[in-house]
CSV table of N, CA and C in Angstrom, one decimal:
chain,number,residue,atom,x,y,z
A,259,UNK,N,8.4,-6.1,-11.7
A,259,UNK,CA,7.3,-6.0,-10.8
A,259,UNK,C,8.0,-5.9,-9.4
A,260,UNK,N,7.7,-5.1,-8.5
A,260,UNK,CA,8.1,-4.8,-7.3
A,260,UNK,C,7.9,-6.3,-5.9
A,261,UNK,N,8.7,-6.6,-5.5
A,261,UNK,CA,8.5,-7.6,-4.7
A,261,UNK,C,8.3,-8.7,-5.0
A,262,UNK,N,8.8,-8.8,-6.4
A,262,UNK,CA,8.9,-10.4,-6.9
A,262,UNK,C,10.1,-11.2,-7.2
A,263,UNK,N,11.1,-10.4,-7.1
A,263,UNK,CA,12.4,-11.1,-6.8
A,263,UNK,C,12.7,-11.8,-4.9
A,264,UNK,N,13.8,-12.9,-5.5
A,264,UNK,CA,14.5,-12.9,-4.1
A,264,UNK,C,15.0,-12.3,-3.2
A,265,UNK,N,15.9,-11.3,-3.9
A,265,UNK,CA,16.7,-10.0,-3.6
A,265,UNK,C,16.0,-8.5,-2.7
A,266,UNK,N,14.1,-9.0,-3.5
A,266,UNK,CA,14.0,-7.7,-2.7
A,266,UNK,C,13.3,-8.2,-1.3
A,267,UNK,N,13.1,-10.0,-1.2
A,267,UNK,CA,12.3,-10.2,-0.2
A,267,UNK,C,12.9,-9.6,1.6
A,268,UNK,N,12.4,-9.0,2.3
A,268,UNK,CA,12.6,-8.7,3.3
A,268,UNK,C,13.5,-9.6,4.0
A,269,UNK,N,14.4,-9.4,4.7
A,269,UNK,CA,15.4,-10.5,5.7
A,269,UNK,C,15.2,-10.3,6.9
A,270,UNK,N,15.3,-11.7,7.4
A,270,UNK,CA,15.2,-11.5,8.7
A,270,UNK,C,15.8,-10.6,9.5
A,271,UNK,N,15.2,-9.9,10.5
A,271,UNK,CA,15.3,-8.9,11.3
A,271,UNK,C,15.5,-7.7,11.8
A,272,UNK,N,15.1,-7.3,9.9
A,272,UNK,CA,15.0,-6.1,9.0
A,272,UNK,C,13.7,-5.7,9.4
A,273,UNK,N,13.5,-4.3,10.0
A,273,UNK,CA,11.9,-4.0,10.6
A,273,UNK,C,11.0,-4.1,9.7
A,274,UNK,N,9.8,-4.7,10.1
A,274,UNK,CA,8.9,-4.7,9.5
A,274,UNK,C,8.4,-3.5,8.3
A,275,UNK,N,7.2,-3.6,7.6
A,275,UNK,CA,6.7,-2.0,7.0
A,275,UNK,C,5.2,-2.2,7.6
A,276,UNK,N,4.7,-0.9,8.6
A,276,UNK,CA,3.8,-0.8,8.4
A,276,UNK,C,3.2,-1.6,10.0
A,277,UNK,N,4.0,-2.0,10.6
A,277,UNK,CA,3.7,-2.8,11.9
A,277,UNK,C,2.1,-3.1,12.6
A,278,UNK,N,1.8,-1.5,12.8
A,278,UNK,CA,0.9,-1.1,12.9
A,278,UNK,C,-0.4,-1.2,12.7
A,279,UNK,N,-0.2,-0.9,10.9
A,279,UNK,CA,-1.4,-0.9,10.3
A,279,UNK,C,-2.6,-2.2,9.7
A,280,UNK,N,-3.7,-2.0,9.6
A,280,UNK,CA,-4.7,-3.0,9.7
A,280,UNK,C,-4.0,-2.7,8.5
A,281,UNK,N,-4.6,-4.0,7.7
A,281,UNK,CA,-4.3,-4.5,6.1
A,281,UNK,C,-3.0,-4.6,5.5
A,282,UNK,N,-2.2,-4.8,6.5
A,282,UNK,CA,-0.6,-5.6,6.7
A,282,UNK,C,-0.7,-7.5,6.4
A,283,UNK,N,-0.7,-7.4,5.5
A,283,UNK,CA,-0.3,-9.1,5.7
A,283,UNK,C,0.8,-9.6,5.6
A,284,UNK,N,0.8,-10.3,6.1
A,284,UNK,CA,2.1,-11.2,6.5
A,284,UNK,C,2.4,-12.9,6.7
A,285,UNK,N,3.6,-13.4,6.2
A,285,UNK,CA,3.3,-15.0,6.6
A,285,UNK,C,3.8,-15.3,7.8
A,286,UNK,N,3.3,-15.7,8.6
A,286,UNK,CA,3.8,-16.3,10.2
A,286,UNK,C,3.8,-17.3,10.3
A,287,UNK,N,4.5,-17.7,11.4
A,287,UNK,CA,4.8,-19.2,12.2
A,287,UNK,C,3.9,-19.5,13.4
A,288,UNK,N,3.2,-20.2,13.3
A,288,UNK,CA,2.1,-20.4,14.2
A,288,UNK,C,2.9,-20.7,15.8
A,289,UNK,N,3.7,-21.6,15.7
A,289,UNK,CA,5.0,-22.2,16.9
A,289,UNK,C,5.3,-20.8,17.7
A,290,UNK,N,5.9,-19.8,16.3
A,290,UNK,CA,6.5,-18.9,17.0
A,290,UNK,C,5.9,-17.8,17.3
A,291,UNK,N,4.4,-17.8,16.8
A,291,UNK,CA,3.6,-17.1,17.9
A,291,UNK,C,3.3,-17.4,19.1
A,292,UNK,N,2.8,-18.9,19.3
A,292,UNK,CA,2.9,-19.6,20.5
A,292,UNK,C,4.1,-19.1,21.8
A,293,UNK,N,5.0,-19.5,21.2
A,293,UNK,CA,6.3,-19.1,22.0
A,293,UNK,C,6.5,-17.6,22.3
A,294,UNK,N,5.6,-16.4,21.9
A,294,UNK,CA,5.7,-14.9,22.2
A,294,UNK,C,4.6,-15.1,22.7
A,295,UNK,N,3.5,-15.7,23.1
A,295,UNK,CA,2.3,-15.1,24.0
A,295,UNK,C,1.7,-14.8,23.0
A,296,UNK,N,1.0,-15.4,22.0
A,296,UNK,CA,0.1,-15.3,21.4
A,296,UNK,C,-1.3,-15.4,22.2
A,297,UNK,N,-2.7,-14.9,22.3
A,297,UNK,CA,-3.8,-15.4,22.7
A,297,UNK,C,-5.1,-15.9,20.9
A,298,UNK,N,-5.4,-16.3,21.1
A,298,UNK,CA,-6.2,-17.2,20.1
A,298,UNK,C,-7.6,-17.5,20.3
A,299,UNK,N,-8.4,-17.4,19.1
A,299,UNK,CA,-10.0,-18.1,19.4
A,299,UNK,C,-10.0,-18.7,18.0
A,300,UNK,N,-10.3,-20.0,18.1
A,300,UNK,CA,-9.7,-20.9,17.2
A,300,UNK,C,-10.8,-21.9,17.2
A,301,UNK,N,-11.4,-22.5,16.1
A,301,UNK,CA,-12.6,-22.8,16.4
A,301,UNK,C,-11.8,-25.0,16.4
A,302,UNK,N,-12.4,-25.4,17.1
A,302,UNK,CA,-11.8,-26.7,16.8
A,302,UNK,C,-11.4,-27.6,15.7
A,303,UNK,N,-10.6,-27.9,15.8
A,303,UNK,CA,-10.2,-28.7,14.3
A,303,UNK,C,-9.4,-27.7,13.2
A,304,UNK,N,-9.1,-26.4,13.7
A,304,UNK,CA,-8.4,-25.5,12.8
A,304,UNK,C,-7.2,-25.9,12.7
A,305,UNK,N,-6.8,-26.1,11.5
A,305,UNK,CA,-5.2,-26.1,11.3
A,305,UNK,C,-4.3,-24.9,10.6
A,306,UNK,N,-3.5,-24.7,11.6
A,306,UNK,CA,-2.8,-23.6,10.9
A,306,UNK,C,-1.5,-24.3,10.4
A,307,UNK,N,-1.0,-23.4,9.0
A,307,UNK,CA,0.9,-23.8,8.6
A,307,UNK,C,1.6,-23.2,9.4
A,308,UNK,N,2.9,-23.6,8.7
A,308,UNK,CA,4.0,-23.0,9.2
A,308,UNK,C,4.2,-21.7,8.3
A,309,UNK,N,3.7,-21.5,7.1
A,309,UNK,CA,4.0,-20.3,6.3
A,309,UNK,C,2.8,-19.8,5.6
A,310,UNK,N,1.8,-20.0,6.7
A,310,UNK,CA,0.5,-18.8,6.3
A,310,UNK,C,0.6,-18.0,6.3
A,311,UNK,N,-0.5,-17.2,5.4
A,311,UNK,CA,-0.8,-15.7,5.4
A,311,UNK,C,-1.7,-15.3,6.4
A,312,UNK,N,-1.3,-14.2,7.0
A,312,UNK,CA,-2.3,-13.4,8.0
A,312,UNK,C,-2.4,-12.1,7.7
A,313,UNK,N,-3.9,-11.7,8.1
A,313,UNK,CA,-3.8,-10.3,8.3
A,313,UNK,C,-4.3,-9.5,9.1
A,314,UNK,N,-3.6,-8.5,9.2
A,314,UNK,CA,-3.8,-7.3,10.8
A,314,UNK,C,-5.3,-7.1,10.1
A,315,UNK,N,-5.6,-7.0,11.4
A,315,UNK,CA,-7.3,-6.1,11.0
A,315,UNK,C,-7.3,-5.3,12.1
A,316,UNK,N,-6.6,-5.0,12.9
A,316,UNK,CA,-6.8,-4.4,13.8
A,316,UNK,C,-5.2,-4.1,15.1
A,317,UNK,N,-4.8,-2.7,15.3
A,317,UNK,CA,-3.5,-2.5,16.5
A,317,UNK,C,-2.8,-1.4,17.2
A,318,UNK,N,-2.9,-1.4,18.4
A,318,UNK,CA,-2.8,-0.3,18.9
A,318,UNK,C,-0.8,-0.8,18.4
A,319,UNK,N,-0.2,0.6,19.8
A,319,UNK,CA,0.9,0.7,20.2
A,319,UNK,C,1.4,-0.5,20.6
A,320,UNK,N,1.0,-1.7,21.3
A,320,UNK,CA,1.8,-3.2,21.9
A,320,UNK,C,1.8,-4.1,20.7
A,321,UNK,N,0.3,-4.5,20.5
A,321,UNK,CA,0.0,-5.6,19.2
A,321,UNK,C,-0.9,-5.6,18.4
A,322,UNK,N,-0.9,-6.8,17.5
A,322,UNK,CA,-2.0,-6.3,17.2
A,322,UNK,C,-3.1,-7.8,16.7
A,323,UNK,N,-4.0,-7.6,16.2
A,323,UNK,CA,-5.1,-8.8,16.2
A,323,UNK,C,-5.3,-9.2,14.2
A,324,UNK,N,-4.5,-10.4,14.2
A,324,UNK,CA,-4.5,-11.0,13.2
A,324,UNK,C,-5.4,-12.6,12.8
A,325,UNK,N,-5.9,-12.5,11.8
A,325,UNK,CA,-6.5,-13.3,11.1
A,325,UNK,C,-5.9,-13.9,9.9
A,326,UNK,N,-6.0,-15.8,10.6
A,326,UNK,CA,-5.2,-16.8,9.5
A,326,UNK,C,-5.9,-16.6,8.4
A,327,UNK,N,-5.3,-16.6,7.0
A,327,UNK,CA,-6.4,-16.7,5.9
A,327,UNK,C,-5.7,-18.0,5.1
A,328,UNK,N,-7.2,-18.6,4.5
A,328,UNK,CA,-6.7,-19.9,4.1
A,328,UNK,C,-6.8,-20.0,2.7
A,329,UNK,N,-6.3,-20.3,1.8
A,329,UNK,CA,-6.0,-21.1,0.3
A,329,UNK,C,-7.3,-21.4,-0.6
A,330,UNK,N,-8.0,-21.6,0.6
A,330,UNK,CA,-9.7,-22.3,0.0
A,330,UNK,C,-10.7,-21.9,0.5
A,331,UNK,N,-11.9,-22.0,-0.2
A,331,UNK,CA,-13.1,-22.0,0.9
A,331,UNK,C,-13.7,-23.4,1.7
A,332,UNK,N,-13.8,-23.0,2.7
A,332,UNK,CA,-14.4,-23.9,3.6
A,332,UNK,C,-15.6,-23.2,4.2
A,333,UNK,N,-16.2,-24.2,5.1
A,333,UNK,CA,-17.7,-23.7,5.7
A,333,UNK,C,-17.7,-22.5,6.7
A,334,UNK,N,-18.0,-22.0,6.3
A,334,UNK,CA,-18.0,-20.5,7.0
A,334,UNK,C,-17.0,-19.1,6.6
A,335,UNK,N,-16.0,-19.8,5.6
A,335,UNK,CA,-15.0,-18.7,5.2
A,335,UNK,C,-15.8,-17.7,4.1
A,336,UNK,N,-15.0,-16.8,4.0
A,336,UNK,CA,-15.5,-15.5,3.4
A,336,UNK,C,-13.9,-15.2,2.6
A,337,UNK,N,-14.5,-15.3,1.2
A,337,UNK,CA,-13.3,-14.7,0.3
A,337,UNK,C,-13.2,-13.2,0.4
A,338,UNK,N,-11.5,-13.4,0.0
A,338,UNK,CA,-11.2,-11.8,-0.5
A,338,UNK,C,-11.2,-11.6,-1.5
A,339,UNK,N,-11.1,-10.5,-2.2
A,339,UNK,CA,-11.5,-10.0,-3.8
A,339,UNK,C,-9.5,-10.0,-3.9
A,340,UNK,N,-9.1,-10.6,-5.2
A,340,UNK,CA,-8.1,-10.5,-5.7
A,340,UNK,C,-7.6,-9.1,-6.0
A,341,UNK,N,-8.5,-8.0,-6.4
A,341,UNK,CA,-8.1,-6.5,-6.9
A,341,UNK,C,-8.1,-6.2,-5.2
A,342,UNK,N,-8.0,-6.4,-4.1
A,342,UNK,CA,-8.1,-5.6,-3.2
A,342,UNK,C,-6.6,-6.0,-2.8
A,343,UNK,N,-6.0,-6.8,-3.1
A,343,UNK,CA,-4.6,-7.3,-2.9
A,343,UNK,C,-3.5,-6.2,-3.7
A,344,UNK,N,-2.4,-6.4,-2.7
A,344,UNK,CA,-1.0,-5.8,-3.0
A,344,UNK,C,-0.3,-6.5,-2.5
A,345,UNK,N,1.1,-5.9,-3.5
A,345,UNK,CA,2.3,-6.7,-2.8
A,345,UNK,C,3.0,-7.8,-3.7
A,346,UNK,N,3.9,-8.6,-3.2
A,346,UNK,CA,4.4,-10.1,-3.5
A,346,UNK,C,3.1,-11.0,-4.4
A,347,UNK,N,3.7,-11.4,-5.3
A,347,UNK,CA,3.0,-12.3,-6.5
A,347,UNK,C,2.7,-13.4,-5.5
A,348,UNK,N,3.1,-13.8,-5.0
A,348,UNK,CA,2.5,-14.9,-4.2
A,348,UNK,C,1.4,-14.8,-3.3
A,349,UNK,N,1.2,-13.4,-3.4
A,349,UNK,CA,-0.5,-13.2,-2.2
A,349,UNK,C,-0.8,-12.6,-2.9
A,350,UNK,N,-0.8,-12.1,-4.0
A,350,UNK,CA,-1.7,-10.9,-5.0
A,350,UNK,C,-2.2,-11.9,-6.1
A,351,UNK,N,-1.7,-13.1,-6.3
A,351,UNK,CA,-1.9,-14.3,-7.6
A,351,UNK,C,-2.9,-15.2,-7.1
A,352,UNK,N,-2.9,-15.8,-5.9
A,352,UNK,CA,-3.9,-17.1,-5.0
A,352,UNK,C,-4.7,-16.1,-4.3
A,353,UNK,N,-5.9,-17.3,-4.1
A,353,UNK,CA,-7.2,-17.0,-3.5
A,353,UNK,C,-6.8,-16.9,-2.0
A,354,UNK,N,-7.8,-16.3,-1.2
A,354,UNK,CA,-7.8,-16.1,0.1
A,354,UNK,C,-8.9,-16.2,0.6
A,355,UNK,N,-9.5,-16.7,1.8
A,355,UNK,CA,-10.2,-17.2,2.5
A,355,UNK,C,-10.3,-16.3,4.2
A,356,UNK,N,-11.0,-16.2,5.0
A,356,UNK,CA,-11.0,-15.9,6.3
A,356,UNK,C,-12.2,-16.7,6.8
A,357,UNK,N,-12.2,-16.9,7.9
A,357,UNK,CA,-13.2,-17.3,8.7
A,357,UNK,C,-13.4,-16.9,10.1
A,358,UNK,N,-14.7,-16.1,10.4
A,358,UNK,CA,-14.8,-15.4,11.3
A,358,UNK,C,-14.5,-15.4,12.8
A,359,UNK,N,-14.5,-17.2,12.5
A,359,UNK,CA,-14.3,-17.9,14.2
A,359,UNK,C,-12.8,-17.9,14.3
A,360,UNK,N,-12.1,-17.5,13.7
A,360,UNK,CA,-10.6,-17.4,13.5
A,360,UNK,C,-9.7,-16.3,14.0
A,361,UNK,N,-9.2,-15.8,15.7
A,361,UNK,CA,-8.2,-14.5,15.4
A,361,UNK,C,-7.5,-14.6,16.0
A,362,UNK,N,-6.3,-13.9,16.4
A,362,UNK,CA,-4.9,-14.1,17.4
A,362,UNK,C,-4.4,-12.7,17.3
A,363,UNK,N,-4.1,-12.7,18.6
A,363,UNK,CA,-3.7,-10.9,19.4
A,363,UNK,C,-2.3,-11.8,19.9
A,364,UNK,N,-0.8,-10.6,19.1
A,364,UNK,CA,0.0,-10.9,19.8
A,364,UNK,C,0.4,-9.7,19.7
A,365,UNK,N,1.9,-9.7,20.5
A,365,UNK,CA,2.6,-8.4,20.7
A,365,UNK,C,3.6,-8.0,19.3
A,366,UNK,N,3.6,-6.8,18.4
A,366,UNK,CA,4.2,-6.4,17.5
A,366,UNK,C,5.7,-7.3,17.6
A,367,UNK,N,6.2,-7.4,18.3
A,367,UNK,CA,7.6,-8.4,18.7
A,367,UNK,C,7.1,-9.3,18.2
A,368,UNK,N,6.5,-10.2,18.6
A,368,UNK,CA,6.6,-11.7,18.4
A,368,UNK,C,5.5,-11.6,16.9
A,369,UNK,N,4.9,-11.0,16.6
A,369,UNK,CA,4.7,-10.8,14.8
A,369,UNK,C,6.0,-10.9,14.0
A,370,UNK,N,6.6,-9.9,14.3
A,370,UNK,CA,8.0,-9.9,13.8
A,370,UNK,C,8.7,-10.6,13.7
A,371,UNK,N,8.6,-12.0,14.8
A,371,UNK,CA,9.8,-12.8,15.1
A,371,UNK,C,8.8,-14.1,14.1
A,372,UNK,N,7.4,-14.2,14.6
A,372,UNK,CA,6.7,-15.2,13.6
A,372,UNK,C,6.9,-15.0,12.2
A,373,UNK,N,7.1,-14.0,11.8
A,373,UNK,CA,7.2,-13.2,9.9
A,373,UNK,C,8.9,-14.7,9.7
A,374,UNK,N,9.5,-13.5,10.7
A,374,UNK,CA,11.1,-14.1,10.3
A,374,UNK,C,10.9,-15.8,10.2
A,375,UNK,N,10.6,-16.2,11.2
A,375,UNK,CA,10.6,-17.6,11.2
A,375,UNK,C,10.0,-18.6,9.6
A,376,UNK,N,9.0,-17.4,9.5
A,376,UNK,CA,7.9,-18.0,8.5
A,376,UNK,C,9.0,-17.6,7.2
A,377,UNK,N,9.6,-17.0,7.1
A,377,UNK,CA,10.3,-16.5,5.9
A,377,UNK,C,9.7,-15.7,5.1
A,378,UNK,N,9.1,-14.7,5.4
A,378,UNK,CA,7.9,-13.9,5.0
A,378,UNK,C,8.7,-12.4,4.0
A,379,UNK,N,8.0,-12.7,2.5
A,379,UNK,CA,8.8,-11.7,1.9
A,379,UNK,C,8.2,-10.9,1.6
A,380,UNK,N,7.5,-10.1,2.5
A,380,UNK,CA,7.6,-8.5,2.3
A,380,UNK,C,8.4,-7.8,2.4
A,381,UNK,N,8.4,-6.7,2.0
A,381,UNK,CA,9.7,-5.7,1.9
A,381,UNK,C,9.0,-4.4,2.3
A,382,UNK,N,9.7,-3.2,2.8
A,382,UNK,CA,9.4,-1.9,3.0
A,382,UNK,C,9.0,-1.2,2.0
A,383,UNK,N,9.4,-1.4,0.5
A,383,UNK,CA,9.1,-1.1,-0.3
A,383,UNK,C,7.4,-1.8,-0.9
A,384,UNK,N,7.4,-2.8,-0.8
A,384,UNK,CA,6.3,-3.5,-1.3
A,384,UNK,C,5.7,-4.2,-0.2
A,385,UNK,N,5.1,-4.0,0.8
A,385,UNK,CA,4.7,-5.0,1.9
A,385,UNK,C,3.3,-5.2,1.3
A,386,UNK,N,2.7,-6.6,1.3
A,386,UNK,CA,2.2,-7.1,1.5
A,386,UNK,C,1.0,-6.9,1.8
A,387,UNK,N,-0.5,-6.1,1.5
A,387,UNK,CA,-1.3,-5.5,2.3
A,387,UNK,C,-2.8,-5.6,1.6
A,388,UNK,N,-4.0,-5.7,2.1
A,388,UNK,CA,-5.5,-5.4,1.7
A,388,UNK,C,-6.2,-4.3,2.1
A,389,UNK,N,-6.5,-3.7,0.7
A,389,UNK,CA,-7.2,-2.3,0.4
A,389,UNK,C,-7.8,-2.2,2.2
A,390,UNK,N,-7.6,-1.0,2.2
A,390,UNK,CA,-8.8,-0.8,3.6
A,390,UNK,C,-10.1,-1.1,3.7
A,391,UNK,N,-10.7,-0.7,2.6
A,391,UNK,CA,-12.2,-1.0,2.4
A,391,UNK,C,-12.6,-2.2,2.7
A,392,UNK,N,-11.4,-3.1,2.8
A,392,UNK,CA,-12.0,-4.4,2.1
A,392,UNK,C,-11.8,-5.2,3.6
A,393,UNK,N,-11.4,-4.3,4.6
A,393,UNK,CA,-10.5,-5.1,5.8
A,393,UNK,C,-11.5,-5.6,6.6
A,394,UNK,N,-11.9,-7.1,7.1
A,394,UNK,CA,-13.3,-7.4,7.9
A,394,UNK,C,-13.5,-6.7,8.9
A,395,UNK,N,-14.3,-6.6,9.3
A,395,UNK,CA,-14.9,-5.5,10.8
A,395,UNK,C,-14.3,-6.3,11.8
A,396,UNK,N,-13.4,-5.7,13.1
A,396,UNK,CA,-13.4,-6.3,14.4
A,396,UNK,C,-14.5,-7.2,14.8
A,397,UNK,N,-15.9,-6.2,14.4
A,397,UNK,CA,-16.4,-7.1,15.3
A,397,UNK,C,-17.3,-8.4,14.5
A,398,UNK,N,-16.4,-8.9,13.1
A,398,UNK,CA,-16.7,-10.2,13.1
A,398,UNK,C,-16.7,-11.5,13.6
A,399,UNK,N,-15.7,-10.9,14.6
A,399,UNK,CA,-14.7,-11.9,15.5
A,399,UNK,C,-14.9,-12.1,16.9
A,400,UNK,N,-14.5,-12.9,17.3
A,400,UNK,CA,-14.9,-13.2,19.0
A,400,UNK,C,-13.8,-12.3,19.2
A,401,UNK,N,-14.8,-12.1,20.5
A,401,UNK,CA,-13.7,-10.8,21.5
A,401,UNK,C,-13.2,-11.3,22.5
A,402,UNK,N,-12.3,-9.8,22.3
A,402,UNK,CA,-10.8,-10.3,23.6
A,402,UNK,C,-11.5,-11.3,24.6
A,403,UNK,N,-12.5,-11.2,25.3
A,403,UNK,CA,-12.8,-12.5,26.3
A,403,UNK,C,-12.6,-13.6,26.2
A,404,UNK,N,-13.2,-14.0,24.6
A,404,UNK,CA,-12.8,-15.1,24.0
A,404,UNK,C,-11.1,-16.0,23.8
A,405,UNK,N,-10.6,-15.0,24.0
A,405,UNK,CA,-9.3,-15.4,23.8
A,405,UNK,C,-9.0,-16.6,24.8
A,406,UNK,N,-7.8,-17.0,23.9
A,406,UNK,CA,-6.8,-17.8,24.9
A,406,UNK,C,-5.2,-18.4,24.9
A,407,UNK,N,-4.7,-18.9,25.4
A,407,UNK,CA,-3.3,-18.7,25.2
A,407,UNK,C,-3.5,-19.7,24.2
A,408,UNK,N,-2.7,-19.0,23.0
A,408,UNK,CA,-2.5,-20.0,21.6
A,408,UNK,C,-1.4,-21.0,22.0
A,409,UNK,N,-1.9,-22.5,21.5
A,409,UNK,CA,-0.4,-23.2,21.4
A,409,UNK,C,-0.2,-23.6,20.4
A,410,UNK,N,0.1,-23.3,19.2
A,410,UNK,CA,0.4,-23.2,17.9
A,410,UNK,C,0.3,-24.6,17.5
């Protein structure tokens, strides 16, 4: 199976696949988006890891706007469908979660540098990603206004 060894996990500093595109997931470092100028709308009491899964839902040319997904349901989260998943056995095997009051816009850079930190094994060949169909609407989410400087 593709992207289930150690060998094929992506290494740090190896370009990303797919930077760009909505339904890119990836595991980040919450710190080390902080540290790149992350902005955030975070509803109180959220805790993020050090090696969660996120996903792009949305990115132009600079960044793009990602949502923590969590392990469980909690009050207000919205599962994902397991068939809409690709990729690494470790995000295509467990449940996923989103919550609407939840998003962070950072710059494609510091995505990148949060992956590496997180130890995030996607690979070019196999990255990591959710069907399109299945990608939440922007506008489930608070907007850019909402934002604010993340401190992880």
């Amino acid at each position: 199976m593709l992207g289930t060894s150690r060998s094929a996990a992506r290494q740090p500093g190896m370009p990303l696949p797919h930077v760009h595109a909505p339904g890119l997931v990836l595991q980040l470092d919450p710190r080390t988006l902080a540290t790149h100028g992350a902005q955030a709308a975070l509803p109180a009491g959220t805790e993020l890891s050090a090696q969660q899964y996120y996903l792009c839902i949305a990115a132009d040319a600079k960044e793009g706007a990602w949502v923590p997904l969590f392990p469980g349901p909690g009050p207000g989260r919205k599962g994902i469908a397991a068939e809409a998943k690709t990729g690494y056995a470790q995000w295509t095997r467990h449940s996923s979660f989103y919550e609407p009051g939840c998003i962070i816009r950072v710059g494609h850079k510091g995505a990148q540098r949060a992956a590496d930190a997180a130890y995030d094994r996607s690979s070019p060949k196999s990255p990591n990603r959710l069907q399109a169909a299945t990608i939440p609407a922007r506008a489930e989410f608070p907007p850019d206004a909402a934002l604010k400087p993340f401190v992880g």
